[in-house]
């Protein structure tokens, strides 16, 4: 319940721009957010491995 309310709160426009923060729209995670892909690192990794994120390939050394 609390996580859901935080997701709704983050989706609204903040009164002041300094109060804005990013939250993953898929799982609601507030940390490790990738702005370029608009999701957290965990969701990004899962989707990239499944091939759902275009233009991303797994790095090999």
Short mmCIF file of C-alpha atoms in Angstrom, two decimals:
data_model
loop_
_atom_site.label_atom_id
_atom_site.label_comp_id
_atom_site.label_asym_id
_atom_site.label_seq_id
_atom_site.Cartn_x
_atom_site.Cartn_y
_atom_site.Cartn_z
CA UNK A 1 0.00 0.00 0.00
CA UNK A 2 2.72 2.46 0.95
CA UNK A 3 4.71 1.64 -2.20
CA UNK A 4 1.64 2.26 -4.36
CA UNK A 5 0.99 5.64 -2.76
CA UNK A 6 4.63 6.62 -3.27
CA UNK A 7 4.39 5.69 -6.95
CA UNK A 8 1.28 7.85 -7.34
CA UNK A 9 2.96 10.68 -5.47
CA UNK A 10 6.07 10.51 -7.69
CA UNK A 11 3.93 10.54 -10.85
CA UNK A 12 2.34 13.86 -9.91
CA UNK A 13 4.08 17.12 -10.77
CA UNK A 14 6.00 18.48 -7.79
CA UNK A 15 5.22 21.91 -6.40
CA UNK A 16 8.90 22.84 -6.65
CA UNK A 17 11.31 21.41 -9.22
CA UNK A 18 13.87 20.50 -6.54
CA UNK A 19 11.38 18.09 -5.00
CA UNK A 20 11.07 15.95 -8.12
CA UNK A 21 12.62 12.51 -8.09
CA UNK A 22 12.50 9.58 -10.47
CA UNK A 23 10.87 6.27 -9.70
CA UNK A 24 10.68 3.21 -11.89
CA UNK A 25 7.19 2.98 -13.43
CA UNK A 26 7.41 -0.82 -13.59
CA UNK A 27 8.40 -1.76 -10.04
CA UNK A 28 8.42 1.56 -8.15
CA UNK A 29 12.09 1.46 -7.16
CA UNK A 30 13.40 4.96 -6.28
CA UNK A 31 17.13 4.16 -6.48
CA UNK A 32 19.40 3.16 -9.38
CA UNK A 33 17.17 4.88 -11.95
CA UNK A 34 18.45 5.13 -15.53
CA UNK A 35 17.13 8.37 -17.00
CA UNK A 36 17.88 7.42 -20.59
CA UNK A 37 15.62 4.35 -20.40
CA UNK A 38 13.23 5.63 -17.68
CA UNK A 39 13.48 2.50 -15.52
CA UNK A 40 15.56 1.08 -12.71
CA UNK A 41 18.67 -1.01 -13.30
CA UNK A 42 16.96 -4.29 -12.37
CA UNK A 43 14.03 -3.84 -14.75
CA UNK A 44 16.44 -2.59 -17.42
CA UNK A 45 18.62 -5.67 -17.10
CA UNK A 46 15.67 -8.07 -17.24
CA UNK A 47 14.16 -6.36 -20.29
CA UNK A 48 17.52 -6.06 -22.07
CA UNK A 49 18.23 -9.77 -21.62
CA UNK A 50 14.80 -10.59 -23.06
CA UNK A 51 15.46 -8.24 -26.00
CA UNK A 52 12.68 -5.79 -25.19
CA UNK A 53 15.02 -2.75 -25.08
CA UNK A 54 16.16 -1.85 -28.57
CA UNK A 55 19.78 -1.00 -29.28
CA UNK A 56 21.20 -2.72 -26.20
CA UNK A 57 23.67 -5.59 -26.43
CA UNK A 58 25.40 -7.44 -23.65
CA UNK A 59 29.00 -6.39 -23.25
CA UNK A 60 31.65 -9.06 -23.70
CA UNK A 61 35.27 -8.59 -22.69
#
